[in-house]
Structure formats: C-alpha cells, structure tokens
C-alpha cells in the first residue's frame, strides 16, 4: 500500500472517530430529555373547553402585557397577522393536530387553545446562538432571557408549533393598559408563554388555569403522582401535538 | 538606444532641488486662512461644549432626587455609586438564570451601622433582587435620579432614558413637596 493512501486512511479514520466522540459529547452536554427535576405540564380537557370564552387568553395577555393585536376584536392600528404577538391563542383541531385529520374528523369545528408546549426536548433552545432561551433544570419551563435575546429568530424557525412571536415594533404602542407588575418587551426580541414562571415563584397557578371558569385546565408536576395534571392524565386518554417529531410536548389534550 | 536616452532625461528632470518653502509668497498668503480656520474650529468646539452643558455648570453635580422616606440603601453610597450597574447585572443573572430571587443583607440602623443582636451576631434581612420591586420602591422617580445622573455622566443622551425602562416599567412618582 503506498504511503499516501495509508496516511489518507489513517486521517480519515481519526476524523471519523473524532466526529463520533464530538457527537456523543454534544449529546451528553446538550438537551437531554427528562433531565429537569420537575416536569410541569398543562392538561387541557377539550370536553369542557370549547374555545368559546376565551377567558384564559384575556387573562394571560393582561397578566403579561401582551398586546391583543392578533385578536380579531383588536381595535388598534392594523398589524399584519404574521406580526401579532401571542402567548396563548385559538387554533382549529386540524391546525393543531393535522396528522389526525381525515375527511370525517374534519367536521370537528371547535377552536382549540394552543400555547408553547414547554417541550421535553425543545428544538428552539438548541438553535439559540446566544443561549438566551433554555429549558430550566428546576422545573422544565422553556424560558427566554430577554436581556440576552438578539432577535435572530432562529428559535421561531425551529419551533414546529409557531409558539414564538417577534416584536416587530414597540409593543407598548398597542397596549391599552400596562400592568406595572410585569415588564413589557422591547422591539427586536422574541417572546412566548413562560408557563407563568413568575406566578409559580409566588405559589400561584398560571393565569390561564386560574382564569378558566370551566375548569378545563389542570396544571402540575407530572413527576408528582398526585398533582392535578397527573390525576387528569390518568383519568382520560390524552394526546399531544406532533408527537412524531420527538419534541415531547408537555401540553396535553383530552379529547 | 531610445531607452537610455529616456533614463538620462528623467534623471535630469526630476533631480530634487534645494528649496526653502518658508520664504515664498505662497506661504505668507496662506497665513490668514490658517488662522481663520483655527478660530472657526475653536469656536465650533467651544460652541458645542457650551450648548451641551454651559461652561459654568461643568463642576456642579446634578441635582438628584433622593428617596423621600427611605434612609438607607441596600449597599452603602460609595459602593452604589461605582458598582450599581454591576450589582444590577448580578441580580439579573441570579434571578433569570440562577432562579434565586431573594438575597440576605445585614440590617443597618438609621446611622448606617450594622445591627448586632445580644450575642454580637450580625442581624440579617431578606430583600428581593428586583429593579422594580426593590430599587424603584424607594427611588420612585428614575427620571430625576437614574436619568439625571446618566445624562450628566454622558451615559445617556440628554432627554434619553436607560434601556432598562424599554421593558421594565417606571413607577408613577409619589407626590412630594417641591416637585
Ligand atoms: S413549543 Fe416551540 S417554543 Fe415551546 S418549547 Fe416546544 S419548540 Fe420551544
């Protein structure tokens, strides 16, 4: 075997081995599903929720100073529908569960409440170049550090559920009343549902869960067998959105 | 052949000559323009400085509005004056990334001395690491405190405000005498 070929094979072998080690190492330090100490989840019972009030959306957006500009009843200056900010909003059964739709299920017309799934294995956090978004190890909430977000919107491209919105303009312009207890965002950052991390810290339930008059939402730690979410999931059959993608959504829908 | 001739010619033509520029007519006629230019430059620079602050105000400190009822800060004044931005950054990282909202600080009496209990141990109090809930509870008018000093120090442009307040909400200042 001539020298050149021999060296080439050696280098190729080393490169392959290096790539393998790098890959395994990246897996080890990267997003490992199920690492969080708690596994906070939201269970939405669509037998009770018909998406017709929708008190949860109003409560969430009031709580977090989210401009209601995506709302069809919004009365401010027009905003392109793709540029409206939303944390929790209404979709359709087909929109949320497009793999489940066939010509017969298509008749299911009730709107469905959707939000960030706080995925077990979130693709959005992997792509963030500044580590401005990550999955909290304490409770599994996928959160954003607004101070660090540079507004590149990679996370918006990575999220398969469209859960993230970008501030194309100053959000205070379209806020009727600013609630002093929570910061607004600024132009040029991405935002989304934070599972009410600030309320959980004070021992409160998420604003949507608290506001739901139909008691259709159960929230809690799935690692705790007695939490409302665990109890609700044991009581009925529930599905998640796009399970085949392997993101491990933590928002469940009882049908 | 032609090349040689050219080279010769070039050397003759471009041989440097001794030349003293100081005594030419040209230089003397430029003098008024130079003086005028320097004067215009000085006037512009001075004008800009005066327009910005006014010469007399250079040494006077900005009149900051201090908290009305609170007497002691969470750190002493000298520390806060030089390190408040670092403290705020540390608080931000601790709360947002470390998820630790509370902090223990030594309790101080009205004279600023650390309070000790009967056994001589320092007494601590717990505060929340929060710009809006802790700092702005006493400094209820950031426009007359943060902004005024930052403009004086050239951190923000006159009339501008800190980026903090693009998101964090300024409190409504409580009414007080002389405002
Ligand atoms: S739903 Fe989207 S934004 Fe939320 S954690 Fe999953 S990938 Fe990230």
Short mmCIF file of C-alpha atoms and ligand atoms in Angstrom, two decimals:
data_model
loop_
_atom_site.label_atom_id
_atom_site.label_comp_id
_atom_site.label_asym_id
_atom_site.label_seq_id
_atom_site.Cartn_x
_atom_site.Cartn_y
_atom_site.Cartn_z
CA UNK A 1 0.00 0.00 0.00
CA UNK A 2 1.53 3.30 -0.92
CA UNK A 3 2.23 5.88 1.75
CA UNK A 4 -0.26 8.46 0.55
CA UNK A 5 -3.15 6.06 0.63
CA UNK A 6 -2.10 4.75 4.03
CA UNK A 7 -1.92 8.26 5.51
CA UNK A 8 -5.23 9.15 3.95
CA UNK A 9 -6.89 6.17 5.55
CA UNK A 10 -5.34 7.00 8.94
CA UNK A 11 -6.55 10.58 8.81
CA UNK A 12 -9.97 9.53 7.61
CA UNK A 13 -10.22 7.07 10.48
CA UNK A 14 -9.16 9.65 13.04
CA UNK A 15 -11.59 12.19 11.65
CA UNK A 16 -14.41 9.69 11.88
CA UNK A 17 -13.51 8.78 15.45
CA UNK A 18 -13.25 12.47 16.38
CA UNK A 19 -16.62 13.22 14.86
CA UNK A 20 -18.15 10.32 16.79
CA UNK A 21 -16.66 11.49 20.10
CA UNK A 22 -17.81 15.04 19.38
CA UNK A 23 -21.31 13.82 18.57
CA UNK A 24 -21.60 11.73 21.73
CA UNK A 25 -20.13 14.57 23.80
CA UNK A 26 -22.57 17.07 22.36
CA UNK A 27 -25.43 14.73 23.17
CA UNK A 28 -24.16 14.37 26.73
CA UNK A 29 -23.93 18.09 27.44
CA UNK A 30 -26.81 19.18 25.22
CA UNK A 31 -30.53 18.88 25.67
CA UNK A 32 -31.17 15.64 27.43
CA UNK A 33 -34.85 14.88 27.61
CA UNK A 34 -36.26 14.30 31.04
CA UNK A 35 -33.37 15.90 32.96
CA UNK A 36 -35.48 18.52 34.68
CA UNK A 37 -36.20 17.91 38.35
CA UNK A 38 -39.87 18.68 37.83
CA UNK A 39 -41.93 18.06 34.73
CA UNK A 40 -44.52 20.80 34.69
CA UNK A 41 -47.39 20.07 32.36
CA UNK A 42 -50.73 21.50 31.35
CA UNK A 43 -53.68 19.25 30.55
CA UNK A 44 -56.50 20.82 28.56
CA UNK A 45 -59.79 18.96 28.64
CA UNK A 46 -61.44 19.68 25.29
CA UNK A 47 -64.63 18.05 26.53
CA UNK A 48 -65.04 21.06 28.80
CA UNK A 49 -63.21 23.71 26.77
CA UNK A 50 -64.94 24.64 23.54
CA UNK A 51 -62.70 27.63 22.92
CA UNK A 52 -65.65 29.98 23.04
CA UNK A 53 -65.00 32.26 26.04
CA UNK A 54 -61.76 32.53 25.87
CA UNK A 55 -61.01 33.82 29.38
CA UNK A 56 -57.60 32.16 29.53
CA UNK A 57 -56.27 34.21 26.62
CA UNK A 58 -57.50 37.51 28.03
CA UNK A 59 -56.09 36.70 31.47
CA UNK A 60 -52.69 35.64 30.13
CA UNK A 61 -52.28 38.63 27.88
CA UNK A 62 -53.40 41.06 30.57
CA UNK A 63 -51.04 39.44 33.08
CA UNK A 64 -48.01 39.62 30.81
CA UNK A 65 -48.63 42.88 28.98
CA UNK A 66 -49.13 41.15 25.63
CA UNK A 67 -50.75 43.45 23.07
CA UNK A 68 -54.03 41.97 21.89
CA UNK A 69 -53.23 42.76 18.28
CA UNK A 70 -53.65 39.25 16.88
CA UNK A 71 -57.15 39.20 18.35
CA UNK A 72 -59.89 39.62 15.73
CA UNK A 73 -61.56 42.16 18.04
CA UNK A 74 -58.42 44.27 18.33
CA UNK A 75 -59.20 47.95 17.77
CA UNK A 76 -55.73 49.47 17.38
CA UNK A 77 -53.71 50.27 14.28
CA UNK A 78 -53.68 47.27 11.91
CA UNK A 79 -50.87 44.76 12.36
CA UNK A 80 -50.05 42.09 9.80
CA UNK A 81 -51.41 38.81 11.13
CA UNK A 82 -47.95 37.23 10.95
CA UNK A 83 -46.55 40.02 13.11
CA UNK A 84 -49.01 39.94 16.01
CA UNK A 85 -47.73 38.90 19.43
CA UNK A 86 -49.39 35.92 21.08
CA UNK A 87 -48.69 33.70 24.06
CA UNK A 88 -51.84 31.59 24.02
CA UNK A 89 -54.34 31.62 21.19
CA UNK A 90 -57.03 29.72 19.33
CA UNK A 91 -56.31 27.23 16.59
CA UNK A 92 -58.53 24.60 15.00
CA UNK A 93 -58.45 20.87 15.54
CA UNK A 94 -56.98 20.47 12.06
CA UNK A 95 -54.46 23.20 12.66
CA UNK A 96 -53.26 21.76 15.93
CA UNK A 97 -53.47 18.04 15.04
CA UNK A 98 -53.02 17.99 11.31
CA UNK A 99 -51.84 14.34 11.30
CA UNK A 100 -55.08 13.30 12.96
CA UNK A 101 -57.38 14.89 10.43
CA UNK A 102 -59.26 12.87 7.87
CA UNK A 103 -62.41 13.59 5.94
CA UNK A 104 -64.55 12.62 8.94
CA UNK A 105 -62.66 14.37 11.76
CA UNK A 106 -62.57 17.46 9.57
CA UNK A 107 -66.05 18.19 10.75
CA UNK A 108 -64.77 18.98 14.23
CA UNK A 109 -65.14 22.74 14.28
CA UNK A 110 -64.49 23.88 17.87
CA UNK A 111 -61.49 26.16 18.23
CA UNK A 112 -58.67 24.76 20.30
CA UNK A 113 -56.47 26.61 22.77
CA UNK A 114 -52.77 26.30 21.92
CA UNK A 115 -49.60 27.67 23.51
CA UNK A 116 -45.92 26.83 23.91
CA UNK A 117 -45.64 23.14 24.78
CA UNK A 118 -42.58 23.56 27.02
CA UNK A 119 -41.22 20.54 25.20
CA UNK A 120 -39.22 17.88 26.96
CA UNK A 121 -36.68 18.02 24.14
CA UNK A 122 -37.12 21.53 22.75
CA UNK A 123 -35.68 22.26 19.30
CA UNK A 124 -36.00 26.01 19.91
CA UNK A 125 -33.36 26.12 22.64
CA UNK A 126 -30.80 24.16 20.62
CA UNK A 127 -30.61 26.70 17.85
CA UNK A 128 -30.25 29.81 20.01
CA UNK A 129 -26.81 31.29 19.24
CA UNK A 130 -26.66 33.30 22.48
CA UNK A 131 -28.22 30.76 24.87
CA UNK A 132 -30.91 33.33 25.52
CA UNK A 133 -33.53 30.56 25.66
CA UNK A 134 -33.17 27.33 27.57
CA UNK A 135 -35.06 24.67 29.44
CA UNK A 136 -34.90 25.30 33.18
CA UNK A 137 -33.49 22.36 35.07
CA UNK A 138 -35.57 23.04 38.16
CA UNK A 139 -39.00 22.70 36.61
CA UNK A 140 -38.67 22.16 32.87
CA UNK A 141 -40.04 25.55 31.82
CA UNK A 142 -38.65 26.70 28.47
CA UNK A 143 -37.78 30.30 29.19
CA UNK A 144 -36.25 33.32 27.46
CA UNK A 145 -33.75 35.80 28.85
CA UNK A 146 -34.95 38.98 27.17
CA UNK A 147 -31.74 40.76 28.14
CA UNK A 148 -29.77 38.37 26.02
CA UNK A 149 -32.07 37.80 23.04
CA UNK A 150 -30.61 39.35 19.90
CA UNK A 151 -33.74 38.81 17.83
CA UNK A 152 -32.25 36.44 15.24
CA UNK A 153 -35.50 34.40 15.24
CA UNK A 154 -33.79 31.05 14.78
CA UNK A 155 -35.99 29.71 17.60
CA UNK A 156 -39.09 30.78 15.71
CA UNK A 157 -37.93 28.79 12.71
CA UNK A 158 -37.09 25.79 14.90
CA UNK A 159 -40.36 25.63 16.85
CA UNK A 160 -42.73 23.31 14.98
CA UNK A 161 -45.75 24.81 16.72
CA UNK A 162 -45.39 28.52 15.91
CA UNK A 163 -45.31 29.25 19.62
CA UNK A 164 -42.97 32.19 19.41
CA UNK A 165 -43.63 35.77 18.31
CA UNK A 166 -41.26 38.53 17.35
CA UNK A 167 -41.56 42.17 18.39
CA UNK A 168 -41.51 43.89 15.02
CA UNK A 169 -42.46 47.15 16.68
CA UNK A 170 -42.54 48.64 20.17
CA UNK A 171 -45.14 46.52 21.99
CA UNK A 172 -46.17 49.41 24.25
CA UNK A 173 -47.74 51.15 21.28
CA UNK A 174 -50.54 48.62 21.11
CA UNK A 175 -51.01 48.04 24.82
CA UNK A 176 -54.15 49.66 26.14
CA UNK A 177 -53.07 49.45 29.76
CA UNK A 178 -49.65 48.47 31.02
CA UNK A 179 -49.77 46.29 34.14
CA UNK A 180 -46.91 47.54 36.31
CA UNK A 181 -46.18 44.14 37.90
CA UNK A 182 -44.63 42.59 34.78
CA UNK A 183 -42.17 44.08 32.30
CA UNK A 184 -43.19 44.63 28.72
CA UNK A 185 -40.86 43.51 25.98
CA UNK A 186 -38.94 45.77 23.65
CA UNK A 187 -38.65 45.99 19.90
CA UNK A 188 -36.46 43.23 18.44
CA UNK A 189 -36.87 40.37 20.91
CA UNK A 190 -38.74 37.07 20.67
CA UNK A 191 -41.34 36.17 23.26
CA UNK A 192 -43.71 33.36 24.16
CA UNK A 193 -45.58 31.72 27.04
CA UNK A 194 -43.41 31.30 30.14
CA UNK A 195 -45.82 28.95 31.99
CA UNK A 196 -46.20 31.87 34.41
CA UNK A 197 -42.81 31.24 35.99
CA UNK A 198 -43.16 34.49 37.94
CA UNK A 199 -46.53 33.41 39.39
CA UNK A 200 -45.33 29.89 40.19
CA UNK A 201 -42.48 31.50 42.14
CA UNK A 202 -45.10 33.17 44.32
CA UNK A 203 -47.06 29.95 44.75
CA UNK A 204 -49.82 30.88 42.33
CA UNK A 205 -51.23 28.86 39.42
CA UNK A 206 -50.68 30.02 35.83
CA UNK A 207 -53.03 32.85 34.89
CA UNK A 208 -54.84 30.79 32.22
CA UNK A 209 -55.53 27.92 34.60
CA UNK A 210 -56.81 30.29 37.25
CA UNK A 211 -58.99 32.20 34.79
CA UNK A 212 -60.68 29.16 33.22
CA UNK A 213 -64.23 29.19 34.54
CA UNK A 214 -64.97 25.76 33.01
CA UNK A 215 -62.13 24.15 34.99
CA UNK A 216 -60.86 22.64 31.78
CA UNK A 217 -57.18 23.14 32.57
CA UNK A 218 -55.14 21.09 35.03
CA UNK A 219 -51.60 22.13 35.82
CA UNK A 220 -48.88 20.39 37.79
CA UNK A 221 -45.75 18.32 38.01
CA UNK A 222 -46.01 15.01 36.16
CA UNK A 223 -43.31 13.54 38.41
CA UNK A 224 -45.74 14.03 41.30
CA UNK A 225 -48.41 11.32 41.06
CA UNK A 226 -50.97 13.41 42.92
CA UNK A 227 -50.61 16.69 41.03
CA UNK A 228 -53.76 17.83 39.19
CA UNK A 229 -52.08 17.25 35.83
CA UNK A 230 -51.11 13.66 36.71
CA UNK A 231 -54.59 12.94 38.01
CA UNK A 232 -56.19 14.40 34.88
CA UNK A 233 -53.91 12.39 32.59
CA UNK A 234 -54.72 9.16 34.45
CA UNK A 235 -58.41 9.83 34.21
CA UNK A 236 -58.73 10.00 30.42
CA UNK A 237 -56.94 9.46 27.14
CA UNK A 238 -54.87 12.48 26.08
CA UNK A 239 -52.80 13.34 23.03
CA UNK A 240 -50.03 15.86 22.34
CA UNK A 241 -49.28 17.88 19.22
CA UNK A 242 -46.97 16.40 16.56
CA UNK A 243 -45.61 13.59 18.77
CA UNK A 244 -43.72 12.06 15.85
CA UNK A 245 -41.24 14.95 15.90
CA UNK A 246 -39.86 13.76 19.23
CA UNK A 247 -40.13 17.14 20.91
CA UNK A 248 -42.06 15.66 23.84
CA UNK A 249 -44.72 18.36 24.33
CA UNK A 250 -45.88 18.96 27.90
CA UNK A 251 -49.26 20.36 26.93
CA UNK A 252 -51.79 17.53 26.70
CA UNK A 253 -55.25 17.49 25.19
CA UNK A 254 -58.00 15.22 26.49
CA UNK A 255 -60.38 14.55 23.62
CA UNK B 1 19.00 53.15 -27.51
CA UNK B 2 15.89 55.17 -27.02
CA UNK B 3 15.57 53.69 -23.54
CA UNK B 4 18.96 55.03 -22.46
CA UNK B 5 18.10 58.50 -23.59
CA UNK B 6 14.84 58.45 -21.68
CA UNK B 7 16.51 57.37 -18.49
CA UNK B 8 19.04 60.17 -18.76
CA UNK B 9 16.37 62.73 -19.39
CA UNK B 10 14.29 61.54 -16.48
CA UNK B 11 17.16 61.81 -14.03
CA UNK B 12 17.88 65.36 -15.06
CA UNK B 13 14.31 66.47 -14.97
CA UNK B 14 13.46 65.12 -11.59
CA UNK B 15 16.63 65.78 -9.67
CA UNK B 16 15.46 67.32 -6.40
CA UNK B 17 16.42 70.94 -5.85
CA UNK B 18 17.13 72.73 -2.59
CA UNK B 19 14.07 74.78 -1.90
CA UNK B 20 13.09 76.72 1.19
CA UNK B 21 9.32 76.99 1.39
CA UNK B 22 9.29 79.43 4.32
CA UNK B 23 10.19 82.46 2.22
CA UNK B 24 7.81 82.06 -0.66
CA UNK B 25 4.99 84.41 -1.41
CA UNK B 26 2.57 81.50 -1.42
CA UNK B 27 3.10 80.50 2.21
CA UNK B 28 2.68 84.03 3.52
CA UNK B 29 -0.56 84.47 1.65
CA UNK B 30 -1.97 81.28 3.30
CA UNK B 31 -1.47 82.57 6.83
CA UNK B 32 -4.81 84.43 7.29
CA UNK B 33 -6.73 81.38 6.12
CA UNK B 34 -4.96 79.14 8.57
CA UNK B 35 -5.65 81.49 11.46
CA UNK B 36 -9.26 81.81 10.42
CA UNK B 37 -9.58 78.04 10.17
CA UNK B 38 -8.18 77.52 13.65
CA UNK B 39 -10.54 80.16 15.01
CA UNK B 40 -13.56 78.57 13.38
CA UNK B 41 -12.51 75.19 14.76
CA UNK B 42 -12.10 76.51 18.29
CA UNK B 43 -15.39 78.38 18.09
CA UNK B 44 -17.26 75.28 16.89
CA UNK B 45 -15.80 73.02 19.56
CA UNK B 46 -16.41 75.55 22.30
CA UNK B 47 -19.89 76.22 20.99
CA UNK B 48 -20.74 72.54 21.09
CA UNK B 49 -19.47 72.23 24.64
CA UNK B 50 -21.36 75.29 25.83
CA UNK B 51 -24.52 74.20 24.05
CA UNK B 52 -24.30 70.81 25.74
CA UNK B 53 -23.72 71.84 29.33
CA UNK B 54 -22.80 75.52 29.67
CA UNK B 55 -19.30 76.26 30.85
CA UNK B 56 -20.36 77.28 34.35
CA UNK B 57 -22.18 74.01 35.01
CA UNK B 58 -19.16 71.82 34.48
CA UNK B 59 -18.28 71.39 38.12
CA UNK B 60 -21.75 71.42 39.64
CA UNK B 61 -23.16 67.98 40.39
CA UNK B 62 -26.60 67.10 39.03
CA UNK B 63 -29.45 67.70 41.45
CA UNK B 64 -30.62 64.16 42.13
CA UNK B 65 -33.94 63.44 43.71
CA UNK B 66 -33.24 61.14 46.65
CA UNK B 67 -35.86 58.86 48.18
CA UNK B 68 -38.22 60.68 50.46
CA UNK B 69 -38.77 58.27 53.30
CA UNK B 70 -36.11 55.58 52.96
CA UNK B 71 -32.83 56.49 54.60
CA UNK B 72 -30.61 53.51 53.85
CA UNK B 73 -29.85 51.80 50.59
CA UNK B 74 -29.21 48.08 50.31
CA UNK B 75 -25.49 48.90 49.97
CA UNK B 76 -23.53 51.97 51.03
CA UNK B 77 -23.46 55.04 48.81
CA UNK B 78 -19.86 54.73 47.68
CA UNK B 79 -20.43 51.13 46.57
CA UNK B 80 -23.64 52.00 44.77
CA UNK B 81 -22.11 54.99 43.05
CA UNK B 82 -19.39 52.93 41.42
CA UNK B 83 -20.95 49.46 41.25
CA UNK B 84 -24.72 49.76 40.85
CA UNK B 85 -24.58 48.59 37.25
CA UNK B 86 -22.59 45.53 38.21
CA UNK B 87 -24.99 44.80 41.06
CA UNK B 88 -27.96 45.07 38.72
CA UNK B 89 -26.32 42.72 36.24
CA UNK B 90 -25.53 40.24 39.01
CA UNK B 91 -29.12 40.42 40.24
CA UNK B 92 -30.42 39.88 36.71
CA UNK B 93 -28.27 36.80 36.22
CA UNK B 94 -29.13 35.43 39.66
CA UNK B 95 -32.87 35.82 39.11
CA UNK B 96 -33.23 34.97 35.44
CA UNK B 97 -30.61 32.28 35.07
CA UNK B 98 -29.98 31.12 38.64
CA UNK B 99 -33.64 31.36 39.70
CA UNK B 100 -32.61 32.85 43.08
CA UNK B 101 -34.84 35.82 43.79
CA UNK B 102 -34.02 36.59 47.40
CA UNK B 103 -30.85 37.92 49.00
CA UNK B 104 -29.78 38.36 52.63
CA UNK B 105 -28.17 41.64 53.61
CA UNK B 106 -27.05 42.94 57.04
CA UNK B 107 -29.66 45.11 58.70
CA UNK B 108 -28.46 48.65 59.35
CA UNK B 109 -29.78 51.26 61.79
CA UNK B 110 -30.59 54.87 60.96
CA UNK B 111 -26.93 55.88 61.28
CA UNK B 112 -25.86 53.22 58.83
CA UNK B 113 -24.26 50.93 61.40
CA UNK B 114 -24.80 47.19 61.09
CA UNK B 115 -27.25 45.96 63.71
CA UNK B 116 -25.99 43.23 66.07
CA UNK B 117 -28.09 41.04 68.32
CA UNK B 118 -27.45 40.43 72.02
CA UNK B 119 -24.86 37.77 71.23
CA UNK B 120 -22.98 40.17 68.97
CA UNK B 121 -24.04 38.43 65.77
CA UNK B 122 -25.00 40.42 62.70
CA UNK B 123 -28.73 40.63 62.11
CA UNK B 124 -29.77 39.96 58.52
CA UNK B 125 -32.79 40.92 56.48
CA UNK B 126 -34.08 39.39 53.25
CA UNK B 127 -34.65 41.52 50.18
CA UNK B 128 -35.86 40.70 46.69
CA UNK B 129 -33.41 41.12 43.84
CA UNK B 130 -35.64 43.28 41.72
CA UNK B 131 -35.17 46.58 39.96
CA UNK B 132 -38.85 47.44 40.09
CA UNK B 133 -39.78 45.87 43.40
CA UNK B 134 -36.72 46.90 45.42
CA UNK B 135 -34.76 49.76 43.83
CA UNK B 136 -37.69 51.67 42.39
CA UNK B 137 -39.76 51.27 45.55
CA UNK B 138 -37.61 53.99 47.13
CA UNK B 139 -36.24 55.67 44.02
CA UNK B 140 -39.73 56.26 42.74
CA UNK B 141 -38.74 58.82 40.12
CA UNK B 142 -35.97 57.30 37.95
CA UNK B 143 -36.19 60.27 35.59
CA UNK B 144 -34.88 62.55 38.31
CA UNK B 145 -32.39 60.05 39.68
CA UNK B 146 -31.06 57.50 37.16
CA UNK B 147 -31.56 59.58 34.03
CA UNK B 148 -30.36 62.87 35.50
CA UNK B 149 -27.06 61.39 36.63
CA UNK B 150 -26.61 59.33 33.48
CA UNK B 151 -27.10 62.38 31.30
CA UNK B 152 -24.61 64.29 33.46
CA UNK B 153 -22.10 61.45 33.17
CA UNK B 154 -22.70 61.10 29.45
CA UNK B 155 -24.10 57.58 29.74
CA UNK B 156 -27.34 58.57 28.03
CA UNK B 157 -28.01 61.43 25.69
CA UNK B 158 -29.88 64.43 27.10
CA UNK B 159 -33.59 63.68 27.20
CA UNK B 160 -32.92 59.99 26.70
CA UNK B 161 -33.61 57.17 29.09
CA UNK B 162 -31.92 53.95 30.01
CA UNK B 163 -32.63 50.81 28.04
CA UNK B 164 -33.81 49.21 31.31
CA UNK B 165 -37.03 51.17 31.00
CA UNK B 166 -37.79 49.99 27.49
CA UNK B 167 -39.14 46.88 29.24
CA UNK B 168 -39.16 47.47 32.99
CA UNK B 169 -41.97 49.80 33.90
CA UNK B 170 -41.24 53.12 35.57
CA UNK B 171 -43.35 53.67 38.67
CA UNK B 172 -45.61 56.69 38.99
CA UNK B 173 -43.63 59.03 41.23
CA UNK B 174 -45.30 59.67 44.56
CA UNK B 175 -46.19 63.33 45.07
CA UNK B 176 -43.75 65.27 47.17
CA UNK B 177 -43.08 68.88 48.08
CA UNK B 178 -41.14 70.90 45.54
CA UNK B 179 -41.67 68.63 42.56
S1 LIG C 1 -43.49 24.56 21.72
FE1 LIG C 1 -41.96 25.57 20.45
S2 LIG C 1 -41.22 27.28 21.72
FE2 LIG C 1 -42.29 25.87 23.10
S3 LIG C 1 -40.66 24.53 23.88
FE3 LIG C 1 -41.56 23.46 22.12
S4 LIG C 1 -40.27 24.09 20.41
FE4 LIG C 1 -39.82 25.55 22.06
#
